[in-house]
């Protein structure tokens, strides 16, 4: 299963049988810590994504897509092919290239690229607007945003567009996930999570892949927008089980030691399966 921040928090409170504010806050710390440790333990393939930006004529840089924190490769579209500029070997080399003002050296296709402070700088400066494909590793901050469920949502089979009713969607929701609730009524959602790539307005957003179930025509259909960890579907319980292990290992109540061992085994199994399937 996939667990949003709210869903994981609720599960932690349930399996520790302690829903006090103090324990749930501690659970947030434990879960985020173990998500972070899991993500940094290996170069997981699921952490690498592609984003696109466009060069501006006579502007030396482009902003790297916000979701990409470490660039691994970059290509510039050239007709039906992609041109790959070389990464500069050093800062000194970059300065030597730019011994004159940037706009004095322009070209259709840059030869060199330099990454700095969330930007990709080119030499020579692009003289023609072109699409740039940026590949790299996404980052992870922390899970701390509660689920958003205000209003209703509909979707069309095979479309990446989703429409809200009575919603106040914001561009900060890009990168989160949305699930349309399944119900007994006709034209309800499929209960699957879809990543949000962009939010066009308070009532319109775009998914990273087409909606795969039946068209959702029920105008009163409920939905959830949740903040997710980058860990794939089916393995997100691991950090939650690890947090429960920590909880019980700090207790001196009868049975706590055994519960800590149970949740340790569950967390270990989840991590081992993640490595086997994605490592």
mmCIF file of C-alpha atoms in Angstrom:
data_model
loop_
_atom_site.group_PDB
_atom_site.id
_atom_site.type_symbol
_atom_site.label_atom_id
_atom_site.label_comp_id
_atom_site.label_asym_id
_atom_site.label_seq_id
_atom_site.Cartn_x
_atom_site.Cartn_y
_atom_site.Cartn_z
ATOM 1 C CA UNK A 1 0.000 0.000 0.000
ATOM 2 C CA UNK A 2 0.905 3.654 -0.341
ATOM 3 C CA UNK A 3 0.707 5.831 2.753
ATOM 4 C CA UNK A 4 0.387 9.587 2.673
ATOM 5 C CA UNK A 5 1.787 11.586 5.565
ATOM 6 C CA UNK A 6 -1.615 11.478 7.277
ATOM 7 C CA UNK A 7 -2.138 7.785 6.495
ATOM 8 C CA UNK A 8 1.275 6.784 7.828
ATOM 9 C CA UNK A 9 0.803 8.903 10.923
ATOM 10 C CA UNK A 10 -2.558 7.279 11.617
ATOM 11 C CA UNK A 11 -1.129 3.783 11.138
ATOM 12 C CA UNK A 12 1.725 4.544 13.531
ATOM 13 C CA UNK A 13 -0.755 5.741 16.175
ATOM 14 C CA UNK A 14 -2.849 2.610 15.676
ATOM 15 C CA UNK A 15 -0.057 0.029 15.933
ATOM 16 C CA UNK A 16 1.467 1.738 18.960
ATOM 17 C CA UNK A 17 -1.979 2.122 20.511
ATOM 18 C CA UNK A 18 -1.006 5.676 21.409
ATOM 19 C CA UNK A 19 -2.589 8.571 19.518
ATOM 20 C CA UNK A 20 -1.447 11.331 21.850
ATOM 21 C CA UNK A 21 -0.057 14.430 20.150
ATOM 22 C CA UNK A 22 3.362 13.814 21.718
ATOM 23 C CA UNK A 23 3.621 10.269 20.387
ATOM 24 C CA UNK A 24 2.408 11.204 16.908
ATOM 25 C CA UNK A 25 4.992 13.993 16.761
ATOM 26 C CA UNK A 26 7.683 11.519 17.811
ATOM 27 C CA UNK A 27 6.386 9.145 15.150
ATOM 28 C CA UNK A 28 6.829 11.863 12.526
ATOM 29 C CA UNK A 29 10.476 12.190 13.527
ATOM 30 C CA UNK A 30 11.092 8.432 13.469
ATOM 31 C CA UNK A 31 9.334 7.877 10.137
ATOM 32 C CA UNK A 32 11.091 10.767 8.390
ATOM 33 C CA UNK A 33 14.424 9.610 9.748
ATOM 34 C CA UNK A 34 14.006 6.084 8.421
ATOM 35 C CA UNK A 35 12.639 7.252 5.065
ATOM 36 C CA UNK A 36 15.739 9.431 4.707
ATOM 37 C CA UNK A 37 18.083 6.588 5.691
ATOM 38 C CA UNK A 38 16.407 4.227 3.241
ATOM 39 C CA UNK A 39 16.633 6.680 0.342
ATOM 40 C CA UNK A 40 20.320 7.450 0.928
ATOM 41 C CA UNK A 41 21.348 3.823 1.390
ATOM 42 C CA UNK A 42 21.463 3.056 -2.360
ATOM 43 C CA UNK A 43 21.232 4.763 -5.784
ATOM 44 C CA UNK A 44 17.628 3.598 -6.145
ATOM 45 C CA UNK A 45 16.384 3.710 -9.778
ATOM 46 C CA UNK A 46 13.003 5.059 -8.651
ATOM 47 C CA UNK A 47 14.650 8.282 -7.446
ATOM 48 C CA UNK A 48 15.795 9.309 -10.935
ATOM 49 C CA UNK A 49 13.451 11.393 -13.091
ATOM 50 C CA UNK A 50 13.444 13.528 -16.225
ATOM 51 C CA UNK A 51 12.202 17.099 -16.425
ATOM 52 C CA UNK A 52 12.089 19.652 -19.230
ATOM 53 C CA UNK A 53 12.818 23.375 -19.435
ATOM 54 C CA UNK A 54 13.360 25.733 -22.362
ATOM 55 C CA UNK A 55 16.405 27.830 -23.164
ATOM 56 C CA UNK A 56 15.924 31.562 -23.712
ATOM 57 C CA UNK A 57 17.694 33.199 -26.623
ATOM 58 C CA UNK A 58 20.809 35.086 -25.441
ATOM 59 C CA UNK A 59 20.329 33.953 -21.799
ATOM 60 C CA UNK A 60 23.198 31.818 -20.547
ATOM 61 C CA UNK A 61 21.288 29.703 -18.009
ATOM 62 C CA UNK A 62 18.081 27.777 -17.374
ATOM 63 C CA UNK A 63 16.527 26.840 -14.039
ATOM 64 C CA UNK A 64 16.797 23.119 -13.303
ATOM 65 C CA UNK A 65 13.322 21.596 -12.603
ATOM 66 C CA UNK A 66 12.623 21.992 -8.889
ATOM 67 C CA UNK A 67 12.056 18.264 -8.288
ATOM 68 C CA UNK A 68 15.589 17.400 -9.480
ATOM 69 C CA UNK A 69 18.165 18.037 -6.763
ATOM 70 C CA UNK A 70 21.226 16.479 -8.423
ATOM 71 C CA UNK A 71 21.631 16.513 -12.209
ATOM 72 C CA UNK A 72 23.139 13.387 -13.772
ATOM 73 C CA UNK A 73 22.765 14.249 -17.463
ATOM 74 C CA UNK A 74 21.368 16.943 -19.736
ATOM 75 C CA UNK A 75 20.436 17.025 -23.411
ATOM 76 C CA UNK A 76 19.264 19.802 -25.718
ATOM 77 C CA UNK A 77 16.753 18.959 -28.411
ATOM 78 C CA UNK A 78 18.062 19.360 -31.949
ATOM 79 C CA UNK A 79 15.398 18.366 -34.459
ATOM 80 C CA UNK A 80 14.806 14.641 -34.017
ATOM 81 C CA UNK A 81 17.949 14.129 -31.923
ATOM 82 C CA UNK A 82 19.312 15.382 -28.603
ATOM 83 C CA UNK A 83 22.598 17.237 -28.267
ATOM 84 C CA UNK A 84 24.617 16.524 -25.103
ATOM 85 C CA UNK A 85 26.949 19.328 -23.988
ATOM 86 C CA UNK A 86 30.006 18.335 -21.950
ATOM 87 C CA UNK A 87 30.135 19.167 -18.243
ATOM 88 C CA UNK A 88 33.005 21.522 -17.422
ATOM 89 C CA UNK A 89 35.805 19.777 -15.492
ATOM 90 C CA UNK A 90 36.398 22.623 -13.030
ATOM 91 C CA UNK A 91 35.301 26.078 -11.956
ATOM 92 C CA UNK A 92 38.561 27.508 -13.260
ATOM 93 C CA UNK A 93 37.884 25.982 -16.672
ATOM 94 C CA UNK A 94 34.441 27.626 -16.649
ATOM 95 C CA UNK A 95 35.902 31.022 -15.834
ATOM 96 C CA UNK A 96 38.434 30.669 -18.636
ATOM 97 C CA UNK A 97 35.637 29.914 -21.110
ATOM 98 C CA UNK A 98 33.845 33.065 -19.985
ATOM 99 C CA UNK A 99 36.772 35.456 -20.176
ATOM 100 C CA UNK A 100 34.532 37.757 -22.234
ATOM 101 C CA UNK A 101 30.898 38.704 -21.561
ATOM 102 C CA UNK A 102 28.506 35.799 -22.139
ATOM 103 C CA UNK A 103 26.456 37.436 -24.893
ATOM 104 C CA UNK A 104 29.604 37.876 -26.992
ATOM 105 C CA UNK A 105 29.728 34.097 -27.476
ATOM 106 C CA UNK A 106 26.483 32.557 -28.730
ATOM 107 C CA UNK A 107 25.592 29.429 -30.700
ATOM 108 C CA UNK A 108 22.575 27.307 -31.612
ATOM 109 C CA UNK A 109 23.921 24.361 -29.598
ATOM 110 C CA UNK A 110 26.127 24.917 -26.522
ATOM 111 C CA UNK A 111 29.269 22.820 -26.149
ATOM 112 C CA UNK A 112 29.657 23.050 -22.365
ATOM 113 C CA UNK A 113 27.401 23.050 -19.289
ATOM 114 C CA UNK A 114 28.081 24.128 -15.707
ATOM 115 C CA UNK A 115 25.701 23.358 -12.793
ATOM 116 C CA UNK A 116 25.469 25.826 -9.937
ATOM 117 C CA UNK A 117 22.793 26.834 -7.394
ATOM 118 C CA UNK A 118 19.900 25.071 -9.135
ATOM 119 C CA UNK A 119 20.810 26.381 -12.587
ATOM 120 C CA UNK A 120 22.447 24.955 -15.696
ATOM 121 C CA UNK A 121 24.769 27.459 -17.400
ATOM 122 C CA UNK A 122 25.771 27.011 -21.043
ATOM 123 C CA UNK A 123 28.729 27.985 -23.167
ATOM 124 C CA UNK A 124 28.361 29.358 -25.742
ATOM 125 C CA UNK A 125 25.156 31.124 -24.718
ATOM 126 C CA UNK A 126 22.136 29.651 -26.572
ATOM 127 C CA UNK A 127 21.056 31.848 -29.465
ATOM 128 C CA UNK A 128 17.860 29.904 -30.186
ATOM 129 C CA UNK A 129 15.127 28.719 -27.774
ATOM 130 C CA UNK A 130 15.246 24.927 -27.491
ATOM 131 C CA UNK A 131 13.890 22.255 -25.163
ATOM 132 C CA UNK A 132 16.315 20.994 -22.515
ATOM 133 C CA UNK A 133 15.862 17.512 -21.038
ATOM 134 C CA UNK A 134 17.277 17.290 -17.515
ATOM 135 C CA UNK A 135 17.809 13.915 -15.833
ATOM 136 C CA UNK A 136 18.687 13.554 -12.181
ATOM 137 C CA UNK A 137 17.966 12.432 -8.671
ATOM 138 C CA UNK A 138 14.970 13.862 -6.874
ATOM 139 C CA UNK A 139 15.291 15.060 -3.294
ATOM 140 C CA UNK A 140 13.372 14.354 -0.101
ATOM 141 C CA UNK A 141 12.715 16.876 2.628
ATOM 142 C CA UNK A 142 10.265 15.473 5.137
ATOM 143 C CA UNK A 143 6.681 14.309 5.404
ATOM 144 C CA UNK A 144 4.706 16.976 7.246
ATOM 145 C CA UNK A 145 1.692 18.032 5.133
ATOM 146 C CA UNK A 146 -1.752 16.754 6.087
ATOM 147 C CA UNK A 147 -4.111 15.271 3.499
ATOM 148 C CA UNK A 148 -6.301 17.698 1.547
ATOM 149 C CA UNK A 149 -9.871 16.561 0.874
ATOM 150 C CA UNK A 150 -11.927 19.730 0.335
ATOM 151 C CA UNK A 151 -14.492 19.536 -2.483
ATOM 152 C CA UNK A 152 -14.869 16.817 -5.113
ATOM 153 C CA UNK A 153 -12.938 15.641 -8.188
ATOM 154 C CA UNK A 154 -13.661 13.983 -11.537
ATOM 155 C CA UNK A 155 -11.417 12.367 -14.152
ATOM 156 C CA UNK A 156 -11.620 10.974 -17.689
ATOM 157 C CA UNK A 157 -10.298 7.580 -18.747
ATOM 158 C CA UNK A 158 -7.061 8.044 -20.695
ATOM 159 C CA UNK A 159 -6.654 11.725 -19.770
ATOM 160 C CA UNK A 160 -4.067 13.333 -17.503
ATOM 161 C CA UNK A 161 -6.416 16.229 -16.701
ATOM 162 C CA UNK A 162 -8.426 16.203 -13.481
ATOM 163 C CA UNK A 163 -11.195 18.655 -12.594
ATOM 164 C CA UNK A 164 -12.188 19.791 -9.119
ATOM 165 C CA UNK A 165 -15.448 21.094 -7.749
ATOM 166 C CA UNK A 166 -15.401 23.383 -4.711
ATOM 167 C CA UNK A 167 -11.623 22.901 -4.495
ATOM 168 C CA UNK A 168 -8.823 25.342 -3.754
ATOM 169 C CA UNK A 169 -5.903 23.526 -5.335
ATOM 170 C CA UNK A 170 -2.553 25.327 -5.319
ATOM 171 C CA UNK A 171 0.684 24.954 -7.285
ATOM 172 C CA UNK A 172 2.390 23.746 -4.097
ATOM 173 C CA UNK A 173 0.420 20.493 -4.524
ATOM 174 C CA UNK A 174 2.515 19.554 -7.570
ATOM 175 C CA UNK A 175 4.587 16.516 -6.605
ATOM 176 C CA UNK A 176 1.935 15.178 -4.240
ATOM 177 C CA UNK A 177 -0.452 12.358 -5.103
ATOM 178 C CA UNK A 178 -4.211 12.206 -5.606
ATOM 179 C CA UNK A 179 -6.643 9.321 -5.132
ATOM 180 C CA UNK A 180 -10.291 9.337 -6.201
ATOM 181 C CA UNK A 181 -12.415 7.442 -3.697
ATOM 182 C CA UNK A 182 -14.054 4.207 -4.797
ATOM 183 C CA UNK A 183 -17.691 3.843 -3.787
ATOM 184 C CA UNK A 184 -20.836 1.858 -4.581
ATOM 185 C CA UNK A 185 -22.173 4.687 -6.734
ATOM 186 C CA UNK A 186 -21.758 4.609 -10.509
ATOM 187 C CA UNK A 187 -18.885 6.593 -11.968
ATOM 188 C CA UNK A 188 -16.788 6.675 -8.778
ATOM 189 C CA UNK A 189 -12.993 6.597 -8.500
ATOM 190 C CA UNK A 190 -10.619 3.625 -8.599
ATOM 191 C CA UNK A 191 -8.854 4.241 -5.249
ATOM 192 C CA UNK A 192 -5.451 4.311 -6.982
ATOM 193 C CA UNK A 193 -2.842 6.991 -6.306
ATOM 194 C CA UNK A 194 -1.643 9.229 -9.181
ATOM 195 C CA UNK A 195 1.228 11.708 -8.972
ATOM 196 C CA UNK A 196 0.402 15.363 -9.664
ATOM 197 C CA UNK A 197 2.814 17.050 -12.086
ATOM 198 C CA UNK A 198 1.248 20.523 -12.169
ATOM 199 C CA UNK A 199 -1.702 22.546 -10.896
ATOM 200 C CA UNK A 200 -3.162 24.922 -13.463
ATOM 201 C CA UNK A 201 -5.853 26.525 -11.279
ATOM 202 C CA UNK A 202 -7.843 26.031 -8.090
ATOM 203 C CA UNK A 203 -10.009 23.478 -9.957
ATOM 204 C CA UNK A 204 -7.635 21.953 -12.524
ATOM 205 C CA UNK A 205 -4.523 19.787 -12.232
ATOM 206 C CA UNK A 206 -2.456 17.420 -14.384
ATOM 207 C CA UNK A 207 -1.358 13.866 -13.580
ATOM 208 C CA UNK A 208 1.975 12.290 -14.503
ATOM 209 C CA UNK A 209 0.172 9.490 -16.353
ATOM 210 C CA UNK A 210 -3.338 9.087 -17.818
ATOM 211 C CA UNK A 211 -6.156 8.113 -15.499
ATOM 212 C CA UNK A 212 -6.419 4.353 -15.929
ATOM 213 C CA UNK A 213 -9.851 3.437 -14.668
ATOM 214 C CA UNK A 214 -13.371 4.246 -15.825
ATOM 215 C CA UNK A 215 -14.297 7.868 -16.378
ATOM 216 C CA UNK A 216 -15.333 9.414 -13.059
ATOM 217 C CA UNK A 217 -18.611 11.157 -13.801
ATOM 218 C CA UNK A 218 -19.974 11.352 -10.265
ATOM 219 C CA UNK A 219 -19.826 15.083 -9.513
ATOM 220 C CA UNK A 220 -19.927 14.372 -5.772
ATOM 221 C CA UNK A 221 -16.968 11.987 -5.861
ATOM 222 C CA UNK A 222 -14.599 12.397 -2.899
ATOM 223 C CA UNK A 223 -10.822 12.403 -3.238
ATOM 224 C CA UNK A 224 -7.606 12.761 -1.223
ATOM 225 C CA UNK A 225 -4.438 14.682 -2.068
ATOM 226 C CA UNK A 226 -1.573 13.333 0.018
ATOM 227 C CA UNK A 227 2.128 13.930 0.526
ATOM 228 C CA UNK A 228 4.071 10.714 -0.167
ATOM 229 C CA UNK A 229 7.593 9.509 0.383
ATOM 230 C CA UNK A 230 9.467 8.495 -2.821
ATOM 231 C CA UNK A 231 9.566 4.871 -1.603
ATOM 232 C CA UNK A 232 7.523 2.748 -4.064
ATOM 233 C CA UNK A 233 4.064 1.351 -3.498
ATOM 234 C CA UNK A 234 4.168 -1.795 -1.369
ATOM 235 C CA UNK A 235 7.209 -0.833 0.715
ATOM 236 C CA UNK A 236 6.105 2.335 2.489
ATOM 237 C CA UNK A 237 5.146 0.451 5.648
ATOM 238 C CA UNK A 238 8.850 -0.207 6.352
ATOM 239 C CA UNK A 239 9.663 3.150 8.006
ATOM 240 C CA UNK A 240 6.357 3.019 9.905
ATOM 241 C CA UNK A 241 7.159 -0.445 11.280
ATOM 242 C CA UNK A 242 10.671 0.769 12.169
ATOM 243 C CA UNK A 243 9.149 3.704 14.065
ATOM 244 C CA UNK A 244 6.905 1.285 15.980
ATOM 245 C CA UNK A 245 9.974 -0.818 16.825
ATOM 246 C CA UNK A 246 11.609 2.249 18.371
ATOM 247 C CA UNK A 247 8.431 3.068 20.283
ATOM 248 C CA UNK A 248 8.160 -0.368 21.906
ATOM 249 C CA UNK A 249 11.896 -0.667 22.538
ATOM 250 C CA UNK A 250 11.656 2.393 24.822
ATOM 251 C CA UNK A 251 8.802 0.957 26.896
ATOM 252 C CA UNK A 252 9.146 -1.206 29.991
ATOM 253 C CA UNK A 253 5.587 -2.527 29.935
ATOM 254 C CA UNK A 254 4.930 -6.305 29.767
ATOM 255 C CA UNK A 255 5.049 -7.513 26.168
ATOM 256 C CA UNK A 256 6.829 -4.423 24.816
ATOM 257 C CA UNK A 257 10.041 -6.306 24.095
ATOM 258 C CA UNK A 258 8.174 -8.900 22.052
ATOM 259 C CA UNK A 259 6.288 -6.234 20.092
ATOM 260 C CA UNK A 260 9.540 -4.427 19.352
ATOM 261 C CA UNK A 261 10.937 -7.684 17.939
ATOM 262 C CA UNK A 262 7.827 -8.232 15.793
ATOM 263 C CA UNK A 263 7.993 -4.780 14.249
ATOM 264 C CA UNK A 264 11.739 -5.125 13.736
ATOM 265 C CA UNK A 265 11.127 -8.284 11.705
ATOM 266 C CA UNK A 266 8.396 -6.572 9.681
ATOM 267 C CA UNK A 267 10.649 -3.591 8.951
ATOM 268 C CA UNK A 268 13.618 -5.834 8.065
ATOM 269 C CA UNK A 269 11.467 -7.899 5.690
ATOM 270 C CA UNK A 270 10.131 -4.773 4.004
ATOM 271 C CA UNK A 271 13.650 -3.409 3.477
ATOM 272 C CA UNK A 272 14.948 -6.751 2.193
ATOM 273 C CA UNK A 273 12.107 -7.001 -0.312
ATOM 274 C CA UNK A 274 12.731 -3.422 -1.464
ATOM 275 C CA UNK A 275 16.384 -4.240 -2.124
ATOM 276 C CA UNK A 276 15.452 -7.455 -3.918
ATOM 277 C CA UNK A 277 12.897 -5.752 -6.173
ATOM 278 C CA UNK A 278 14.510 -2.338 -6.755
ATOM 279 C CA UNK A 279 18.099 -2.465 -5.534
#
